[in-house]
């Protein structure tokens, strides 16, 4: 793909483009799944799978997993290390396409491949070809860069545009597929390759009258060759339409936008590539960032969440076990502290997992509130690199990477 270059001018604010995980696209998204089945559209028309209200909060074209959906009414866990596909959050710029796996082709082209194949005459792989390459299974979290965005406004008094995620724009799954490195080599990767640009087959992203084209974001070749998977299975089953069928990237540790779903074309170039997703979107703009914007976002920050609804009601005079999870894009989470008094005092949570860099660490603490009334729970994690959740997140105009400690209100009755 001959991608346009849209680098914001040095020294000027970023173009006034909305964060792409923000606004509803101009046209109502088509609804291939339900239209085909003749069913009424669900709470998010572009998403194919059912979105029961007890598991999801609809947010524009997206669906956020509710943290209280991690436990049943008795407080027993219903989600282990991996989130079942039915409960996994969905982040769509437009709508889920239905792609025939039998006719689908992955098309690689560009100056970073031997013979520089063109987009018109690419190197092609069908799903069966990919399945014949050595397969790999990994655990990895997918997390939206905007996860936690609503707390810029609610905790820091800093309104930002975009999808007001609480903390449910994240999920962990087991993914099986072929390493992107393997596919690139099979396609004739040369030592000159610099960037890889996977593009989705979902409808073009059109907003405010501007057509940004298909969702696509360059990956530096070093990351592409390191641990990126071209996945065709999620939790042991073929990918479902909403999560990228027939194949998607899984880019461990990085912001979710890197994990392009419904991959069709992949440009491999001997020069840097650009798309609006690494020039206008998914970078930090604002007073605490370089004048032309920060570098394209890569790794996720440390976060924690309680497996509890905001505003949950707990009985006074009884011991409760508070459960939660913490995670980081850079390293395993080995230390979690919890406060039940709005951050005045803290104690160590008991970890329920051997900390691993490829997933979240589950934890719990016992809590016996004696007096009825409102309380504020907080959890603060530290990863193996020593990164700890701060009291405040550094503001950025689009509200990305909210990593500060989140106040979780509960009522003791
Ligand atoms: N890929 C395409 N083609 N289109 C998209 O809208 N959204 C991205 C990424 N890949 C997106 C995409 C974003 S922002 C995230 S967070 C993840 O997919 C979400 O993956 P999920 O819907 O499987 O949870």
Tab-separated table of C-alpha atoms and ligand atoms in Angstrom:
chain	number	residue	atom	x	y	z
A	1	UNK	CA	0.000	0.000	0.000
A	2	UNK	CA	1.279	3.390	-0.922
A	3	UNK	CA	0.454	5.061	2.333
A	4	UNK	CA	-0.027	8.744	2.658
A	5	UNK	CA	2.269	10.587	5.039
A	6	UNK	CA	0.392	12.586	7.622
A	7	UNK	CA	2.952	13.874	10.048
A	8	UNK	CA	1.670	16.721	12.192
A	9	UNK	CA	3.778	19.839	11.652
A	10	UNK	CA	6.523	20.295	14.174
A	11	UNK	CA	5.510	22.850	16.745
A	12	UNK	CA	1.835	22.908	15.903
A	13	UNK	CA	-0.776	20.979	17.769
A	14	UNK	CA	-1.908	17.734	16.240
A	15	UNK	CA	-4.574	18.032	13.593
A	16	UNK	CA	-7.967	18.328	15.127
A	17	UNK	CA	-8.739	14.723	14.436
A	18	UNK	CA	-10.666	12.954	17.131
A	19	UNK	CA	-9.074	9.999	18.848
A	20	UNK	CA	-10.020	7.045	16.736
A	21	UNK	CA	-11.342	5.132	19.690
A	22	UNK	CA	-13.553	8.073	20.325
A	23	UNK	CA	-16.379	9.137	18.148
A	24	UNK	CA	-18.943	7.180	16.295
A	25	UNK	CA	-18.034	6.911	12.630
A	26	UNK	CA	-20.065	9.065	10.235
A	27	UNK	CA	-22.213	6.359	8.741
A	28	UNK	CA	-23.976	3.904	10.996
A	29	UNK	CA	-21.841	0.790	10.829
A	30	UNK	CA	-23.210	-1.979	8.679
A	31	UNK	CA	-24.326	-4.986	10.627
A	32	UNK	CA	-23.310	-7.989	8.586
A	33	UNK	CA	-23.897	-10.664	11.184
A	34	UNK	CA	-27.364	-9.815	12.333
A	35	UNK	CA	-28.552	-8.454	9.019
A	36	UNK	CA	-27.668	-11.811	7.502
A	37	UNK	CA	-29.461	-13.646	10.273
A	38	UNK	CA	-32.445	-11.279	10.088
A	39	UNK	CA	-32.116	-10.462	13.798
A	40	UNK	CA	-32.648	-7.159	15.555
A	41	UNK	CA	-29.403	-5.252	16.106
A	42	UNK	CA	-27.858	-5.555	19.550
A	43	UNK	CA	-26.705	-2.694	21.761
A	44	UNK	CA	-23.684	-2.135	19.479
A	45	UNK	CA	-24.887	-2.673	15.894
A	46	UNK	CA	-21.451	-3.341	14.367
A	47	UNK	CA	-20.645	-6.151	16.824
A	48	UNK	CA	-21.801	-9.649	15.927
A	49	UNK	CA	-21.706	-11.507	19.252
A	50	UNK	CA	-24.398	-11.053	21.901
A	51	UNK	CA	-23.553	-8.393	24.484
A	52	UNK	CA	-25.551	-9.238	27.612
A	53	UNK	CA	-25.898	-6.236	29.899
A	54	UNK	CA	-24.529	-8.218	32.843
A	55	UNK	CA	-21.210	-8.686	31.005
A	56	UNK	CA	-20.794	-5.572	28.875
A	57	UNK	CA	-21.245	-1.825	28.821
A	58	UNK	CA	-21.856	-0.650	25.218
A	59	UNK	CA	-19.658	2.302	24.291
A	60	UNK	CA	-20.264	3.643	20.795
A	61	UNK	CA	-18.921	1.033	18.368
A	62	UNK	CA	-17.252	-0.803	21.268
A	63	UNK	CA	-18.209	-3.029	24.198
A	64	UNK	CA	-16.448	-2.804	27.542
A	65	UNK	CA	-16.239	-5.891	29.779
A	66	UNK	CA	-17.673	-5.266	33.237
A	67	UNK	CA	-15.266	-6.095	36.037
A	68	UNK	CA	-18.089	-7.558	38.107
A	69	UNK	CA	-18.533	-10.089	35.260
A	70	UNK	CA	-15.299	-11.726	36.526
A	71	UNK	CA	-17.288	-13.194	39.474
A	72	UNK	CA	-20.756	-14.642	39.892
A	73	UNK	CA	-23.398	-13.398	42.311
A	74	UNK	CA	-21.799	-15.429	45.146
A	75	UNK	CA	-18.419	-13.859	44.484
A	76	UNK	CA	-16.989	-17.063	42.985
A	77	UNK	CA	-14.604	-16.636	40.053
A	78	UNK	CA	-16.004	-17.246	36.597
A	79	UNK	CA	-12.974	-15.991	34.666
A	80	UNK	CA	-9.584	-17.579	35.110
A	81	UNK	CA	-6.328	-16.424	33.627
A	82	UNK	CA	-7.991	-16.030	30.228
A	83	UNK	CA	-11.233	-14.204	29.495
A	84	UNK	CA	-13.736	-16.389	27.629
A	85	UNK	CA	-14.322	-15.135	24.090
A	86	UNK	CA	-17.995	-14.389	24.868
A	87	UNK	CA	-16.950	-11.958	27.626
A	88	UNK	CA	-13.921	-10.419	25.920
A	89	UNK	CA	-14.180	-6.661	25.265
A	90	UNK	CA	-14.535	-5.491	21.657
A	91	UNK	CA	-12.952	-2.400	20.226
A	92	UNK	CA	-14.062	-1.627	16.672
A	93	UNK	CA	-13.349	1.576	14.808
A	94	UNK	CA	-16.274	0.762	12.514
A	95	UNK	CA	-17.876	-2.672	12.407
A	96	UNK	CA	-17.031	-6.342	12.398
A	97	UNK	CA	-16.650	-7.682	8.842
A	98	UNK	CA	-17.669	-11.253	8.012
A	99	UNK	CA	-14.807	-12.729	6.015
A	100	UNK	CA	-14.933	-16.070	4.237
A	101	UNK	CA	-11.930	-18.009	5.556
A	102	UNK	CA	-11.790	-20.137	2.402
A	103	UNK	CA	-11.251	-17.236	0.033
A	104	UNK	CA	-9.309	-14.975	2.428
A	105	UNK	CA	-5.694	-14.285	1.493
A	106	UNK	CA	-2.928	-12.584	3.396
A	107	UNK	CA	-1.117	-10.368	0.878
A	108	UNK	CA	2.435	-9.229	1.532
A	109	UNK	CA	4.251	-6.732	-0.618
A	110	UNK	CA	6.774	-3.932	-0.552
A	111	UNK	CA	10.404	-2.920	-0.846
A	112	UNK	CA	11.445	-4.928	2.231
A	113	UNK	CA	10.702	-8.225	0.506
A	114	UNK	CA	12.840	-10.019	-2.064
A	115	UNK	CA	11.941	-8.804	-5.554
A	116	UNK	CA	9.844	-5.984	-4.061
A	117	UNK	CA	6.433	-7.470	-4.913
A	118	UNK	CA	3.722	-4.891	-5.519
A	119	UNK	CA	0.285	-4.620	-3.923
A	120	UNK	CA	-1.121	-5.798	-7.256
A	121	UNK	CA	1.162	-8.864	-7.396
A	122	UNK	CA	1.753	-9.680	-3.726
A	123	UNK	CA	3.068	-12.818	-2.037
A	124	UNK	CA	-0.071	-14.596	-0.852
A	125	UNK	CA	-0.924	-17.059	1.892
A	126	UNK	CA	-4.272	-18.727	2.507
A	127	UNK	CA	-5.329	-19.894	5.942
A	128	UNK	CA	-4.229	-23.446	5.131
A	129	UNK	CA	-0.781	-22.164	4.122
A	130	UNK	CA	-0.461	-20.412	7.464
A	131	UNK	CA	-1.559	-23.510	9.333
A	132	UNK	CA	1.227	-25.429	7.615
A	133	UNK	CA	3.852	-23.101	9.027
A	134	UNK	CA	5.101	-23.924	12.555
A	135	UNK	CA	2.490	-22.842	15.072
A	136	UNK	CA	2.993	-21.143	18.427
A	137	UNK	CA	0.695	-20.599	21.387
A	138	UNK	CA	1.095	-17.596	23.661
A	139	UNK	CA	-0.814	-15.889	26.449
A	140	UNK	CA	-1.191	-12.168	25.931
A	141	UNK	CA	-3.311	-9.268	27.045
A	142	UNK	CA	-4.985	-6.991	24.547
A	143	UNK	CA	-5.676	-3.580	26.035
A	144	UNK	CA	-6.984	-0.432	24.438
A	145	UNK	CA	-4.710	2.618	24.788
A	146	UNK	CA	-7.780	4.497	25.984
A	147	UNK	CA	-8.604	2.006	28.752
A	148	UNK	CA	-9.223	4.054	31.913
A	149	UNK	CA	-9.754	7.273	29.925
A	150	UNK	CA	-12.873	8.306	31.894
A	151	UNK	CA	-10.728	8.785	35.018
A	152	UNK	CA	-8.945	11.781	33.504
A	153	UNK	CA	-12.264	13.561	33.902
A	154	UNK	CA	-13.692	11.888	37.012
A	155	UNK	CA	-10.500	11.819	39.107
A	156	UNK	CA	-8.365	14.554	37.663
A	157	UNK	CA	-10.967	17.044	36.418
A	158	UNK	CA	-9.455	16.875	32.923
A	159	UNK	CA	-12.147	16.194	30.321
A	160	UNK	CA	-10.851	14.409	27.237
A	161	UNK	CA	-12.744	13.350	24.121
A	162	UNK	CA	-13.080	9.726	23.178
A	163	UNK	CA	-14.629	6.527	24.413
A	164	UNK	CA	-15.046	6.906	28.183
A	165	UNK	CA	-13.682	3.475	29.105
A	166	UNK	CA	-13.502	2.639	32.785
A	167	UNK	CA	-11.113	-0.330	33.196
A	168	UNK	CA	-12.831	-2.970	31.063
A	169	UNK	CA	-11.043	-2.314	27.772
A	170	UNK	CA	-8.637	-5.160	28.482
A	171	UNK	CA	-8.608	-8.942	28.306
A	172	UNK	CA	-6.175	-11.814	28.415
A	173	UNK	CA	-6.404	-14.813	26.114
A	174	UNK	CA	-4.452	-17.752	24.859
A	175	UNK	CA	-3.626	-17.204	21.195
A	176	UNK	CA	-2.405	-19.715	18.648
A	177	UNK	CA	-1.024	-18.901	15.272
A	178	UNK	CA	2.210	-18.418	13.425
A	179	UNK	CA	4.900	-15.987	14.417
A	180	UNK	CA	4.837	-12.934	12.163
A	181	UNK	CA	8.597	-13.424	11.777
A	182	UNK	CA	7.932	-16.825	10.228
A	183	UNK	CA	5.444	-15.395	7.732
A	184	UNK	CA	7.729	-12.507	6.822
A	185	UNK	CA	10.633	-14.865	6.214
A	186	UNK	CA	8.457	-17.180	4.123
A	187	UNK	CA	7.446	-14.113	2.089
A	188	UNK	CA	11.089	-13.224	1.376
A	189	UNK	CA	12.029	-10.729	4.070
A	190	UNK	CA	15.289	-8.898	3.334
A	191	UNK	CA	17.728	-7.296	5.753
A	192	UNK	CA	16.665	-3.891	4.462
A	193	UNK	CA	13.162	-4.042	5.976
A	194	UNK	CA	12.430	-1.233	8.428
A	195	UNK	CA	8.671	-1.179	8.980
A	196	UNK	CA	5.744	-3.539	8.566
A	197	UNK	CA	2.250	-2.140	7.972
A	198	UNK	CA	-0.668	-4.532	8.493
A	199	UNK	CA	-4.065	-3.277	7.316
A	200	UNK	CA	-7.497	-4.454	8.424
A	201	UNK	CA	-10.294	-5.557	6.101
A	202	UNK	CA	-12.956	-3.765	8.126
A	203	UNK	CA	-14.732	-0.763	6.544
A	204	UNK	CA	-12.727	2.455	6.157
A	205	UNK	CA	-12.652	4.691	9.206
A	206	UNK	CA	-14.592	7.820	8.251
A	207	UNK	CA	-15.123	10.546	10.784
A	208	UNK	CA	-15.923	14.251	10.583
A	209	UNK	CA	-16.115	13.927	6.797
A	210	UNK	CA	-12.541	12.588	6.547
A	211	UNK	CA	-11.867	9.108	5.268
A	212	UNK	CA	-8.793	7.774	7.054
A	213	UNK	CA	-8.886	4.541	5.060
A	214	UNK	CA	-8.585	1.060	6.523
A	215	UNK	CA	-7.367	0.689	10.096
A	216	UNK	CA	-3.597	0.186	9.839
A	217	UNK	CA	-0.565	0.996	11.937
A	218	UNK	CA	3.130	0.485	11.209
A	219	UNK	CA	5.182	-1.803	13.424
A	220	UNK	CA	8.965	-1.467	13.575
A	221	UNK	CA	10.645	-4.553	12.144
A	222	UNK	CA	12.407	-5.283	15.464
A	223	UNK	CA	9.074	-5.761	17.263
A	224	UNK	CA	7.565	-7.592	14.299
A	225	UNK	CA	10.392	-10.131	14.437
A	226	UNK	CA	10.450	-10.359	18.220
A	227	UNK	CA	7.210	-11.702	19.699
A	228	UNK	CA	4.338	-10.755	17.392
A	229	UNK	CA	1.893	-13.507	16.516
A	230	UNK	CA	-0.394	-13.778	13.516
A	231	UNK	CA	-3.160	-15.529	15.425
A	232	UNK	CA	-5.918	-17.690	14.007
A	233	UNK	CA	-7.126	-19.173	17.309
A	234	UNK	CA	-8.256	-17.596	20.570
A	235	UNK	CA	-8.646	-19.760	23.676
A	236	UNK	CA	-8.317	-22.942	21.616
A	237	UNK	CA	-11.013	-22.135	19.019
A	238	UNK	CA	-10.828	-20.473	15.604
A	239	UNK	CA	-11.025	-16.691	15.960
A	240	UNK	CA	-14.575	-15.335	16.009
A	241	UNK	CA	-15.610	-12.449	13.724
A	242	UNK	CA	-15.470	-9.720	16.392
A	243	UNK	CA	-11.943	-10.644	17.446
A	244	UNK	CA	-10.391	-10.653	14.002
A	245	UNK	CA	-11.343	-13.816	12.090
A	246	UNK	CA	-9.785	-15.320	10.129
A	247	UNK	CA	-6.453	-13.874	11.373
A	248	UNK	CA	-5.215	-10.973	13.469
A	249	UNK	CA	-1.996	-9.729	14.950
A	250	UNK	CA	-1.306	-10.081	18.646
A	251	UNK	CA	1.389	-7.645	19.721
A	252	UNK	CA	2.247	-8.499	23.344
A	253	UNK	CA	2.613	-5.623	25.784
A	254	UNK	CA	1.740	-2.924	23.280
A	255	UNK	CA	-1.344	-0.732	22.991
A	256	UNK	CA	-4.240	-2.683	21.479
A	257	UNK	CA	-4.252	-0.733	18.213
A	258	UNK	CA	-1.040	-2.548	17.230
A	259	UNK	CA	-2.942	-5.851	17.236
A	260	UNK	CA	-4.651	-5.323	13.890
A	261	UNK	CA	-7.714	-7.522	13.403
A	262	UNK	CA	-8.909	-8.996	10.096
A	263	UNK	CA	-5.473	-8.546	8.536
A	264	UNK	CA	-5.565	-8.415	4.747
A	265	UNK	CA	-2.506	-6.674	3.340
A	266	UNK	CA	0.899	-6.310	4.959
A	267	UNK	CA	3.351	-3.835	3.476
A	268	UNK	CA	6.986	-4.505	4.323
A	269	UNK	CA	9.134	-1.505	3.516
A	270	UNK	CA	12.808	-0.548	3.491
A	271	UNK	CA	11.820	2.909	4.773
A	272	UNK	CA	9.616	4.215	7.587
A	273	UNK	CA	5.883	3.955	6.995
A	274	UNK	CA	3.117	6.220	8.212
A	275	UNK	CA	-0.612	6.062	8.640
A	276	UNK	CA	-2.940	8.280	10.659
A	277	UNK	CA	-2.647	5.650	13.416
A	278	UNK	CA	0.998	6.515	14.077
A	279	UNK	CA	0.927	10.187	13.113
A	280	UNK	CA	-2.373	11.711	14.272
A	281	UNK	CA	-3.741	9.051	16.604
A	282	UNK	CA	-2.222	7.035	19.436
A	283	UNK	CA	0.435	9.574	20.314
A	284	UNK	CA	0.546	11.943	23.276
A	285	UNK	CA	-0.257	15.610	22.691
A	286	UNK	CA	-0.503	18.320	25.331
A	287	UNK	CA	1.524	20.656	27.517
A	288	UNK	CA	3.629	17.868	29.068
A	289	UNK	CA	4.584	16.342	25.720
A	290	UNK	CA	6.896	17.460	22.918
A	291	UNK	CA	5.398	20.275	20.799
A	292	UNK	CA	4.767	18.053	17.770
A	293	UNK	CA	3.507	15.179	19.942
A	294	UNK	CA	5.248	12.257	21.586
A	295	UNK	CA	6.456	9.123	19.829
A	296	UNK	CA	3.834	6.651	18.622
A	297	UNK	CA	2.595	4.756	21.685
A	298	UNK	CA	4.089	1.343	22.270
A	299	UNK	CA	3.971	-0.385	25.678
A	300	UNK	CA	1.083	-0.264	28.079
A	301	UNK	CA	1.396	1.141	31.591
A	302	UNK	CA	0.760	-0.585	34.948
A	303	UNK	CA	-2.898	-0.865	35.971
A	304	UNK	CA	-5.073	-2.567	38.596
A	305	UNK	CA	-8.768	-3.312	38.897
A	306	UNK	CA	-11.072	-4.825	41.490
A	307	UNK	CA	-13.350	-7.644	40.339
A	308	UNK	CA	-16.273	-5.676	41.666
A	309	UNK	CA	-18.860	-3.245	40.329
A	310	UNK	CA	-18.275	0.437	41.004
A	311	UNK	CA	-20.680	1.260	43.838
A	312	UNK	CA	-20.907	-2.386	44.977
A	313	UNK	CA	-22.696	-2.891	48.302
A	314	UNK	CA	-21.006	-4.950	50.987
A	315	UNK	CA	-22.389	-6.011	54.355
A	316	UNK	CA	-20.964	-4.366	57.488
A	317	UNK	CA	-19.495	-6.487	60.283
A	318	UNK	CA	-18.477	-9.348	58.001
A	319	UNK	CA	-15.195	-10.368	56.489
A	320	UNK	CA	-15.062	-9.929	52.727
A	321	UNK	CA	-12.375	-11.024	50.336
A	322	UNK	CA	-11.647	-8.350	47.767
A	323	UNK	CA	-10.297	-9.757	44.514
A	324	UNK	CA	-8.535	-7.986	41.703
A	325	UNK	CA	-5.937	-8.136	38.976
A	326	UNK	CA	-2.935	-6.009	38.042
A	327	UNK	CA	-0.973	-5.954	34.818
A	328	UNK	CA	1.696	-4.086	32.903
A	329	UNK	CA	2.859	-3.952	29.311
A	330	UNK	CA	6.520	-4.114	30.288
A	331	UNK	CA	7.015	-6.735	32.984
A	332	UNK	CA	5.344	-9.062	35.476
A	333	UNK	CA	3.482	-7.508	38.398
A	334	UNK	CA	5.014	-8.780	41.628
A	335	UNK	CA	3.708	-6.346	44.226
A	336	UNK	CA	0.200	-5.033	44.829
A	337	UNK	CA	-0.946	-2.850	47.699
A	338	UNK	CA	-4.558	-2.161	48.590
A	339	UNK	CA	-6.144	0.681	50.526
A	340	UNK	CA	-9.695	0.528	51.895
A	341	UNK	CA	-9.624	4.046	53.328
A	342	UNK	CA	-9.173	6.218	50.271
A	343	UNK	CA	-5.375	5.920	50.198
A	344	UNK	CA	-4.531	6.803	53.805
A	345	UNK	CA	-3.212	3.343	54.691
A	346	UNK	CA	-2.020	0.516	52.473
A	347	UNK	CA	-1.318	-3.175	52.908
A	348	UNK	CA	0.112	-5.877	50.702
A	349	UNK	CA	-2.346	-7.997	48.738
A	350	UNK	CA	-1.854	-11.760	48.547
A	351	UNK	CA	-0.841	-12.743	45.040
A	352	UNK	CA	-2.704	-15.681	43.529
A	353	UNK	CA	-0.467	-16.116	40.487
A	354	UNK	CA	3.193	-16.671	39.976
A	355	UNK	CA	3.918	-13.285	38.363
A	356	UNK	CA	4.405	-13.580	34.613
A	357	UNK	CA	5.173	-10.948	32.039
A	358	UNK	CA	2.582	-12.295	29.611
A	359	UNK	CA	-0.521	-11.779	31.717
A	360	UNK	CA	-2.094	-10.283	34.752
A	361	UNK	CA	-1.419	-11.119	38.355
A	362	UNK	CA	-4.515	-12.027	40.347
A	363	UNK	CA	-4.610	-10.983	43.990
A	364	UNK	CA	-6.900	-10.635	46.980
A	365	UNK	CA	-7.144	-9.054	50.429
A	366	UNK	CA	-9.442	-9.681	53.360
A	367	UNK	CA	-11.509	-6.723	54.540
A	368	UNK	CA	-13.922	-6.450	57.452
A	369	UNK	CA	-15.651	-3.050	57.396
A	370	UNK	CA	-17.417	-2.458	60.698
A	371	UNK	CA	-19.301	0.766	60.027
A	372	UNK	CA	-21.847	1.321	57.232
A	373	UNK	CA	-21.166	4.167	54.842
A	374	UNK	CA	-19.276	5.045	51.678
A	375	UNK	CA	-15.702	3.764	51.259
A	376	UNK	CA	-13.079	4.142	48.601
A	377	UNK	CA	-10.968	1.143	47.630
A	378	UNK	CA	-7.651	1.571	45.829
A	379	UNK	CA	-5.114	-0.846	44.404
A	380	UNK	CA	-1.568	0.068	43.434
A	381	UNK	CA	0.724	-2.297	41.563
A	382	UNK	CA	4.441	-2.318	40.862
A	383	UNK	CA	5.989	-4.303	38.051
A	384	UNK	CA	9.359	-5.998	37.835
A	385	UNK	CA	10.875	-2.936	36.202
A	386	UNK	CA	9.956	-0.950	39.304
A	387	UNK	CA	7.147	0.987	37.609
A	388	UNK	CA	4.453	1.826	40.171
A	389	UNK	CA	1.052	3.327	39.568
A	390	UNK	CA	1.218	7.039	40.380
A	391	UNK	CA	-1.392	9.154	42.163
A	392	UNK	CA	-2.000	11.136	38.977
A	393	UNK	CA	-1.594	10.288	35.312
A	394	UNK	CA	0.205	12.782	33.096
A	395	UNK	CA	-2.484	14.507	31.055
A	396	UNK	CA	-2.592	14.059	27.319
A	397	UNK	CA	-5.197	15.524	25.037
A	398	UNK	CA	-6.678	12.215	23.875
A	399	UNK	CA	-6.700	10.579	27.293
A	400	UNK	CA	-4.416	7.649	26.552
A	401	UNK	CA	-2.554	5.446	29.045
A	402	UNK	CA	-4.348	6.324	32.270
A	403	UNK	CA	-2.136	4.430	34.702
A	404	UNK	CA	-2.853	6.246	37.967
A	405	UNK	CA	-4.387	4.515	40.986
A	406	UNK	CA	-8.158	4.370	40.475
A	407	UNK	CA	-10.565	5.150	43.323
A	408	UNK	CA	-13.209	2.418	43.462
A	409	UNK	CA	-16.285	3.504	45.427
A	410	UNK	CA	-18.261	0.940	47.449
A	411	UNK	CA	-21.027	1.266	50.006
A	412	UNK	CA	-21.020	-0.714	53.220
A	413	UNK	CA	-24.565	-1.400	54.420
B	1	LIG	N1	-8.013	-3.830	13.899
B	1	LIG	C1	-8.871	-3.389	12.964
B	1	LIG	N2	-8.727	-3.835	11.712
B	1	LIG	N3	-9.857	-2.518	13.271
B	1	LIG	C2	-10.018	-2.023	14.543
B	1	LIG	O1	-10.953	-1.246	14.780
B	1	LIG	N4	-9.118	-1.972	16.822
B	1	LIG	C3	-7.851	-2.065	17.548
B	1	LIG	C4	-7.268	-3.470	17.450
B	1	LIG	N5	-7.267	-3.919	16.093
B	1	LIG	C5	-9.097	-2.452	15.531
B	1	LIG	C6	-8.127	-3.406	15.169
B	1	LIG	C7	-7.933	-1.709	18.924
B	1	LIG	S1	-7.875	-0.045	19.271
B	1	LIG	C8	-7.927	-2.647	19.934
B	1	LIG	S2	-7.874	-2.194	21.560
B	1	LIG	C9	-7.993	-4.087	19.642
B	1	LIG	O2	-8.070	-4.335	18.252
B	1	LIG	C10	-9.206	-4.709	20.303
B	1	LIG	O3	-9.266	-6.085	20.069
B	1	LIG	P1	-10.587	-6.886	20.450
B	1	LIG	O4	-11.762	-6.191	19.827
B	1	LIG	O5	-10.382	-8.279	19.972
B	1	LIG	O6	-10.720	-6.835	21.953
